[in-house]
Tab-separated table of C-alpha atoms in Angstrom:
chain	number	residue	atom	x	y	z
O	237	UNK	CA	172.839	-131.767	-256.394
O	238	UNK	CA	169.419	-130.892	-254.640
O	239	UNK	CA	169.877	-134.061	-253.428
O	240	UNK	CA	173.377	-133.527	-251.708
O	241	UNK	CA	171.647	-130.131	-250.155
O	242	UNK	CA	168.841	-132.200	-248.480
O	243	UNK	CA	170.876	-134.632	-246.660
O	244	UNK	CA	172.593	-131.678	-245.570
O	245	UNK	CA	169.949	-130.418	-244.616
O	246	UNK	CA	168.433	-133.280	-242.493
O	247	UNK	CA	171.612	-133.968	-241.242
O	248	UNK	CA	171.657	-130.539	-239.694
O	249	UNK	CA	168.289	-130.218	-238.483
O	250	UNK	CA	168.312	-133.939	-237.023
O	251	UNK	CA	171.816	-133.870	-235.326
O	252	UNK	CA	171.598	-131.212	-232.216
O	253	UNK	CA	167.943	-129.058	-232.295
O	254	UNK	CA	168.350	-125.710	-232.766
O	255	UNK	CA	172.338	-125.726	-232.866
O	256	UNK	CA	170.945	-127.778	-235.626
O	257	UNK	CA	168.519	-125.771	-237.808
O	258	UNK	CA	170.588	-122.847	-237.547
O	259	UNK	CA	173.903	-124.515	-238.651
O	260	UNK	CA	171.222	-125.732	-241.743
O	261	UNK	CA	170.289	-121.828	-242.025
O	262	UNK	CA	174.110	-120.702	-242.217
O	263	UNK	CA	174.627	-123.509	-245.057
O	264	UNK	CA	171.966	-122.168	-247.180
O	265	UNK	CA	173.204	-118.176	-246.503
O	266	UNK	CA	176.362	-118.552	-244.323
O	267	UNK	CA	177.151	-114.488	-245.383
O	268	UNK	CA	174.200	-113.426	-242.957
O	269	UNK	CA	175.400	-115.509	-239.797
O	270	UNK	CA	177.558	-113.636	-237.653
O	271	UNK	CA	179.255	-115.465	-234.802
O	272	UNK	CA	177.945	-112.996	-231.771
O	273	UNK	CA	175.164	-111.299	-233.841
O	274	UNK	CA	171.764	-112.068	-231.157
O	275	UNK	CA	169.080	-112.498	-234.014
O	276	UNK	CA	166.502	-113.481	-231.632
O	277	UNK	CA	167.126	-110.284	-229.504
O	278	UNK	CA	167.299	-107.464	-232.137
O	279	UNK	CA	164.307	-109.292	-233.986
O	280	UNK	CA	162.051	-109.013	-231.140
O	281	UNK	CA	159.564	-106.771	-231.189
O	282	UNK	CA	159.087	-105.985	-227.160
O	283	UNK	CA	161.279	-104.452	-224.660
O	284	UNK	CA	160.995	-107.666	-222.188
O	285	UNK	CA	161.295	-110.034	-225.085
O	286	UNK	CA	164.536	-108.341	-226.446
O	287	UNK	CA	165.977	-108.116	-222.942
O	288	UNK	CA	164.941	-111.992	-221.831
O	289	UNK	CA	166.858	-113.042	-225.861
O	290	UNK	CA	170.011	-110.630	-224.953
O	291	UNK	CA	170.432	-111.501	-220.861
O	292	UNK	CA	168.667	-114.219	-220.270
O	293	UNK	CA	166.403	-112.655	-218.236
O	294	UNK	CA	163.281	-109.818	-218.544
O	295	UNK	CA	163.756	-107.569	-215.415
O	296	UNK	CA	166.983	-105.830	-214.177
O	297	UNK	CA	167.490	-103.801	-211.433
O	298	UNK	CA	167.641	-99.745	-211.837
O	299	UNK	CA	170.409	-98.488	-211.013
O	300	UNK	CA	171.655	-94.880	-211.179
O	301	UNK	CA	175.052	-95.925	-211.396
O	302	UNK	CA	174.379	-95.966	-215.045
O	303	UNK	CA	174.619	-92.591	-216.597
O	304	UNK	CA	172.921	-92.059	-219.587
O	305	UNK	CA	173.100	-88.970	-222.008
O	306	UNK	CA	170.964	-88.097	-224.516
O	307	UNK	CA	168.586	-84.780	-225.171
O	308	UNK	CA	165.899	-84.180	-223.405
O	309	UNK	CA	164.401	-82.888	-227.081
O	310	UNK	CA	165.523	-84.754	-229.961
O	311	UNK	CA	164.503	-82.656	-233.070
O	312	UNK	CA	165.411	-85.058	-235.664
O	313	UNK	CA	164.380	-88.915	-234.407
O	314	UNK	CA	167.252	-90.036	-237.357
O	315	UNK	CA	169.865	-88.767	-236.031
O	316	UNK	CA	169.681	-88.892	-231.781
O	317	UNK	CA	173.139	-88.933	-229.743
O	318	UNK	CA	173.309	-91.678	-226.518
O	319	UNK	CA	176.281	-91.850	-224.176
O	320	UNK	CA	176.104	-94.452	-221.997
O	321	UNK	CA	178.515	-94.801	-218.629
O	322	UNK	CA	178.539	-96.690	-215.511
O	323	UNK	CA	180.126	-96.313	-212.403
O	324	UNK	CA	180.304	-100.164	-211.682
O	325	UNK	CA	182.807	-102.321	-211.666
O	326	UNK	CA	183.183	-105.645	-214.306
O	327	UNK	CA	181.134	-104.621	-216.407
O	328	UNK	CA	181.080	-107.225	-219.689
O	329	UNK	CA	178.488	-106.034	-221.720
O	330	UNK	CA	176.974	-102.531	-222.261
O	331	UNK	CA	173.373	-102.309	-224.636
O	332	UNK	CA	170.925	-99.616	-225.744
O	333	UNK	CA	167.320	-99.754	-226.544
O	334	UNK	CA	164.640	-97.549	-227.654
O	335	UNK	CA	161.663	-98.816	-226.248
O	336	UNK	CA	159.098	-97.679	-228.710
O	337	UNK	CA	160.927	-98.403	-231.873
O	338	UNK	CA	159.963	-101.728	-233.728
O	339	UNK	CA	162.618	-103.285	-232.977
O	340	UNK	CA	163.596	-101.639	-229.515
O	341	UNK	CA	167.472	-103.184	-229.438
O	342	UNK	CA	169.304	-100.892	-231.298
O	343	UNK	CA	173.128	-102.009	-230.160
O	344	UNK	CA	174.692	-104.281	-228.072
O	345	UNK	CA	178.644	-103.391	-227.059
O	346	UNK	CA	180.477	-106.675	-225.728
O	347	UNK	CA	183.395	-105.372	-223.564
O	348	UNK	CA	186.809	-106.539	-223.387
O	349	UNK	CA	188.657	-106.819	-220.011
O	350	UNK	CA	190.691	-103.074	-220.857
O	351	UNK	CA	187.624	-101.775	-222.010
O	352	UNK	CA	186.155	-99.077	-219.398
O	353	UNK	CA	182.113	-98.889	-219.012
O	354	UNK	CA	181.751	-96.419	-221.426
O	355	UNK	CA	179.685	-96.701	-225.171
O	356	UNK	CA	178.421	-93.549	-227.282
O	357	UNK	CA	176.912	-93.959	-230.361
O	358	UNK	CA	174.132	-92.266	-232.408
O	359	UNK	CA	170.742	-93.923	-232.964
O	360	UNK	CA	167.328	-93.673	-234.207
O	361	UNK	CA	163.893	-93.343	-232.737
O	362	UNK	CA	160.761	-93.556	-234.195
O	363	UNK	CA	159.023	-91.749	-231.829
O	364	UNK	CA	159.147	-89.973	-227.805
O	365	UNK	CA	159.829	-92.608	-225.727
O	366	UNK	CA	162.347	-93.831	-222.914
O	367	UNK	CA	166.100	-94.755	-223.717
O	368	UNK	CA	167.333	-97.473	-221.743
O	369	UNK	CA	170.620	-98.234	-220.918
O	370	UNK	CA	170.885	-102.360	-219.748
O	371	UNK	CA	174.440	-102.871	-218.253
O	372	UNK	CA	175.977	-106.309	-217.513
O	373	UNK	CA	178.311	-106.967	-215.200
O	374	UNK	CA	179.316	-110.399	-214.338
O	375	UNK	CA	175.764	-112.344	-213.451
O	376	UNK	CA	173.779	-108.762	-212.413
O	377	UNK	CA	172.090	-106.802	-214.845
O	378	UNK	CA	171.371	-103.704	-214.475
O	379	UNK	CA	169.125	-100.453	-216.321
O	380	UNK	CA	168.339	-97.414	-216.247
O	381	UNK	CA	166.379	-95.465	-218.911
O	382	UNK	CA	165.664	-91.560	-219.780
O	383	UNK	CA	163.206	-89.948	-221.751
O	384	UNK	CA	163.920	-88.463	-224.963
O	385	UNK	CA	161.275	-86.561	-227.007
O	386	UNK	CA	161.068	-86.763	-230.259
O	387	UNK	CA	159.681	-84.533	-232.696
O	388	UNK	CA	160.052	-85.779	-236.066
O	389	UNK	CA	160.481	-89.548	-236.362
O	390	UNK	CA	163.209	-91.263	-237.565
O	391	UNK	CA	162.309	-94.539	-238.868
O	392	UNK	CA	159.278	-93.474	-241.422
O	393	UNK	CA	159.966	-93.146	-244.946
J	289	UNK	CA	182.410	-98.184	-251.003
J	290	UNK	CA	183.292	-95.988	-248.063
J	291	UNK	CA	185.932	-95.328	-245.402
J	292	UNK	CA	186.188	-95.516	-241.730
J	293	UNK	CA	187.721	-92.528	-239.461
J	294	UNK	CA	189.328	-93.659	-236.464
J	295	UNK	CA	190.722	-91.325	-233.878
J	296	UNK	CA	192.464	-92.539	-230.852
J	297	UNK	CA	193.679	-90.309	-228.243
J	298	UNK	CA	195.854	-91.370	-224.784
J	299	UNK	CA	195.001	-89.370	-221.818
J	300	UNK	CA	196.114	-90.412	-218.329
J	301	UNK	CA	195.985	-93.654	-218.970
J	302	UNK	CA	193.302	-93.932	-220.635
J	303	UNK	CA	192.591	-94.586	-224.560
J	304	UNK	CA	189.659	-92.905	-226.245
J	305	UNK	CA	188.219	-94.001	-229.236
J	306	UNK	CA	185.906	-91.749	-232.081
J	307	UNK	CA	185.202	-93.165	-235.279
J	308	UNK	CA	183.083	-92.533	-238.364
J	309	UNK	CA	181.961	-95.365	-240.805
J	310	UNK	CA	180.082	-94.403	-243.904
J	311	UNK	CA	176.946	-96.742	-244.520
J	312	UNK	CA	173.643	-96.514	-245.561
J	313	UNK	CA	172.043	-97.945	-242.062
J	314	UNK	CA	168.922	-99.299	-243.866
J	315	UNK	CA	166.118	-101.009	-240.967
J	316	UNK	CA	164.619	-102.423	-244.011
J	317	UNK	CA	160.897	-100.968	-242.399
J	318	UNK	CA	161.317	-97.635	-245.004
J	319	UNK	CA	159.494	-97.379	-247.899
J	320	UNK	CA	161.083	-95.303	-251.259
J	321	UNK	CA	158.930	-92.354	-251.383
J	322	UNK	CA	158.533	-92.556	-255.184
J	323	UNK	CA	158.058	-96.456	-255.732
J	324	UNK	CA	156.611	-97.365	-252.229
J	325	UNK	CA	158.499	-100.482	-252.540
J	326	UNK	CA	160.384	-101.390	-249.103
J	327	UNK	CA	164.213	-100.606	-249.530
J	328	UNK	CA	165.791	-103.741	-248.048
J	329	UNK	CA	167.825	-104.127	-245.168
J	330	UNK	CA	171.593	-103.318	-245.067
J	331	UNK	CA	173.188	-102.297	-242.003
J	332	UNK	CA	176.161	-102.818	-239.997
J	333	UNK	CA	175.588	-106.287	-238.177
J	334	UNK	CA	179.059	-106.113	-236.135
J	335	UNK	CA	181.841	-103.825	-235.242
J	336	UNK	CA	184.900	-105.441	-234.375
J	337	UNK	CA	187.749	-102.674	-232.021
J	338	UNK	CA	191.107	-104.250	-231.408
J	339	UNK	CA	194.009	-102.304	-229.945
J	340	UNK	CA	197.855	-103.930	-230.323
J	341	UNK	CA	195.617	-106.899	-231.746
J	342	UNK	CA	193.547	-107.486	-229.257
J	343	UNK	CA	189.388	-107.374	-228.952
J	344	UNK	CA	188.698	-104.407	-226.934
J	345	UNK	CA	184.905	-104.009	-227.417
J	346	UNK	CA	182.631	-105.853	-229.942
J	347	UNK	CA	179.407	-104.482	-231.481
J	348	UNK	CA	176.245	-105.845	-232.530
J	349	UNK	CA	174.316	-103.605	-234.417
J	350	UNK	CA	170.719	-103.058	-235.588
J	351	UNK	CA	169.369	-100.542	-237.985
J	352	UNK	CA	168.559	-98.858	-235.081
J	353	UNK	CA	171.936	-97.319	-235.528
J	354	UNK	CA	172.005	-93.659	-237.756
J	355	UNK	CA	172.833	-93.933	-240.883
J	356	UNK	CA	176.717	-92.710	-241.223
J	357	UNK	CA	177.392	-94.657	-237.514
J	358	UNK	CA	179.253	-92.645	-234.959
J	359	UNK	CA	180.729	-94.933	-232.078
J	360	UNK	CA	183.212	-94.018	-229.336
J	361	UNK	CA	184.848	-96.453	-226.704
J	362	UNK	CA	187.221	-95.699	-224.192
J	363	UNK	CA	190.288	-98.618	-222.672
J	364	UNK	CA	192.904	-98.600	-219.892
J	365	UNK	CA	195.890	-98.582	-221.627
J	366	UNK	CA	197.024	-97.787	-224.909
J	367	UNK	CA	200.994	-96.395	-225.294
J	368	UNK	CA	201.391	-93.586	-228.137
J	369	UNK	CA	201.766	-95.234	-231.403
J	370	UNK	CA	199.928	-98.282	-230.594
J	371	UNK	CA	197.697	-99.065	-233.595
J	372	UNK	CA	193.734	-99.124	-233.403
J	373	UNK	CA	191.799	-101.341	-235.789
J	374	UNK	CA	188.175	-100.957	-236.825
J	375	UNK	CA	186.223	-103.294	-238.878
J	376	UNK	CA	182.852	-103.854	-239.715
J	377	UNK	CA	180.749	-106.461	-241.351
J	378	UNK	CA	177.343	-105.615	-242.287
J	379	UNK	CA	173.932	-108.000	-243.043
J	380	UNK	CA	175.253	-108.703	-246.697
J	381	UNK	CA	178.487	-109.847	-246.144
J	382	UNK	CA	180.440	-106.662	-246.632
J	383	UNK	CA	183.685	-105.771	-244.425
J	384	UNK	CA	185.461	-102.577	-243.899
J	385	UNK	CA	188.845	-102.015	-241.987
J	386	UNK	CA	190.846	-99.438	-241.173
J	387	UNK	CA	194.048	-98.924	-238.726
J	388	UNK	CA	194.997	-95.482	-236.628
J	389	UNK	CA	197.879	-95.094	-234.566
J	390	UNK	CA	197.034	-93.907	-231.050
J	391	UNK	CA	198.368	-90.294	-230.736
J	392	UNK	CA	198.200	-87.806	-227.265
């Protein structure tokens, strides 16, 4: 039997690299892969790594096409409501970060062709720092970001 | 476990989308206040919206997201009666769905 698993296992990690170790890694817990889950993105730690893992690159251009809404005070950092819109057109893909949380991706929207540039959710911050709002559409990407204050943090125990 | 509330409302054209999913949105990066043991990680990885059976929006989630998430979308289209589904799948393997009906 623990056999069986390790020529799995080889075979997996030998046949195609990466595509390879992680097909290995869904074997051993296949509940925790999700098809269009970006581990590498929401694991990373920095803004510019997160945005490089989720767009392929670490810049975008601001752009105040891209309306954000959030408070300017957030008095509880658990519980902080973002709307996100943008006035441009083909846009595919729609995420949110908090730049000063540990992990600053906090959600990634993946639009449909009927689905209008438009996400609101609520998240958390740990503490005052900038929103941003990273908007693809097509090959441009595109941010813009707004501060939100926080008094009481949201991610401490 | 918990439910999900959908509401989906037609307005020129226009379909919005509120909904409510009930879920403990841990990080995983808390600590219980009484053990000071790390509570582990379980939160909503992905949040699948189809309309008439089709993918409107997918989203990936981290526990960045509130506990009790609150997510609204808006599509072109979307007749009266046309039925919504929600479901989500968090970081154990745990699904949720649930269906509205588009009113106006």
């Amino acid at each position: 039997m623990i056999d069986a698993k390790r020529r799995i296992l080889l075979k997996g990690s030998l046949s195609a690299g990466s595509i390879g170790v992680a097909v290995s890694a869904g074997l051993l817990s296949p509940r925790l892969v999700l098809a269009d889950w970006n581990e590498a993105a929401f694991k990373a730690k920095e803004m510019p790594e997160a945005l490089s893992a989720l767009v392929g690159s670490e810049s975008a251009e601001r752009d105040g096409r891209i309306h954000i809404k959030a408070p300017d005070i957030a008095e509880n950092g658990a519980v902080v409501p973002v709307t996100v819109e943008a006035e441009i057109d083909g846009v595919t893909s729609i995420a949110i970060f908090a730049e000063k949380n540990q992990t600053p991706l906090i959600a990634a929207f993946e639009l449909g062709p009927n689905a209008m540039p438009f996400a609101s959710t609520r998240i958390k911050m740990a503490e005052t720092a900038d929103v941003t709002a990273v908007v693809k559409a097509g090959d441009q990407v595109f941010r813009n970001s707004r501060t939100v204050k926080v008094t009481i943090g949201g991610c401490g125990g | 476990m918990s439910d999900i509330k959908i509401r989906a409302k037609s307005k020129n054209g226009v379909t919005t989308v509120k909904c409510l999913m009930s879920h403990p949105m841990e990080t995983g990066l808390r600590k219980d206040s009484k053990s000071g043991e790390l509570i582990p990680a379980h939160f909503i990885q992905e949040v699948v919206c189809k309309a008439k059976g089709e993918v409107v929006m997918t989203a990936s989630w981290s526990g960045g997201v509130s506990k009790n998430p609150y997510l609204s979308f808006k599509f072109a289209g979307g007749a009266e009666g046309d039925p919504v589904e929600i479901t989500w799948t968090d970081n154990r393997g745990q699904t949720q769905s649930a269906t509205t009906t588009i009113s106006s």
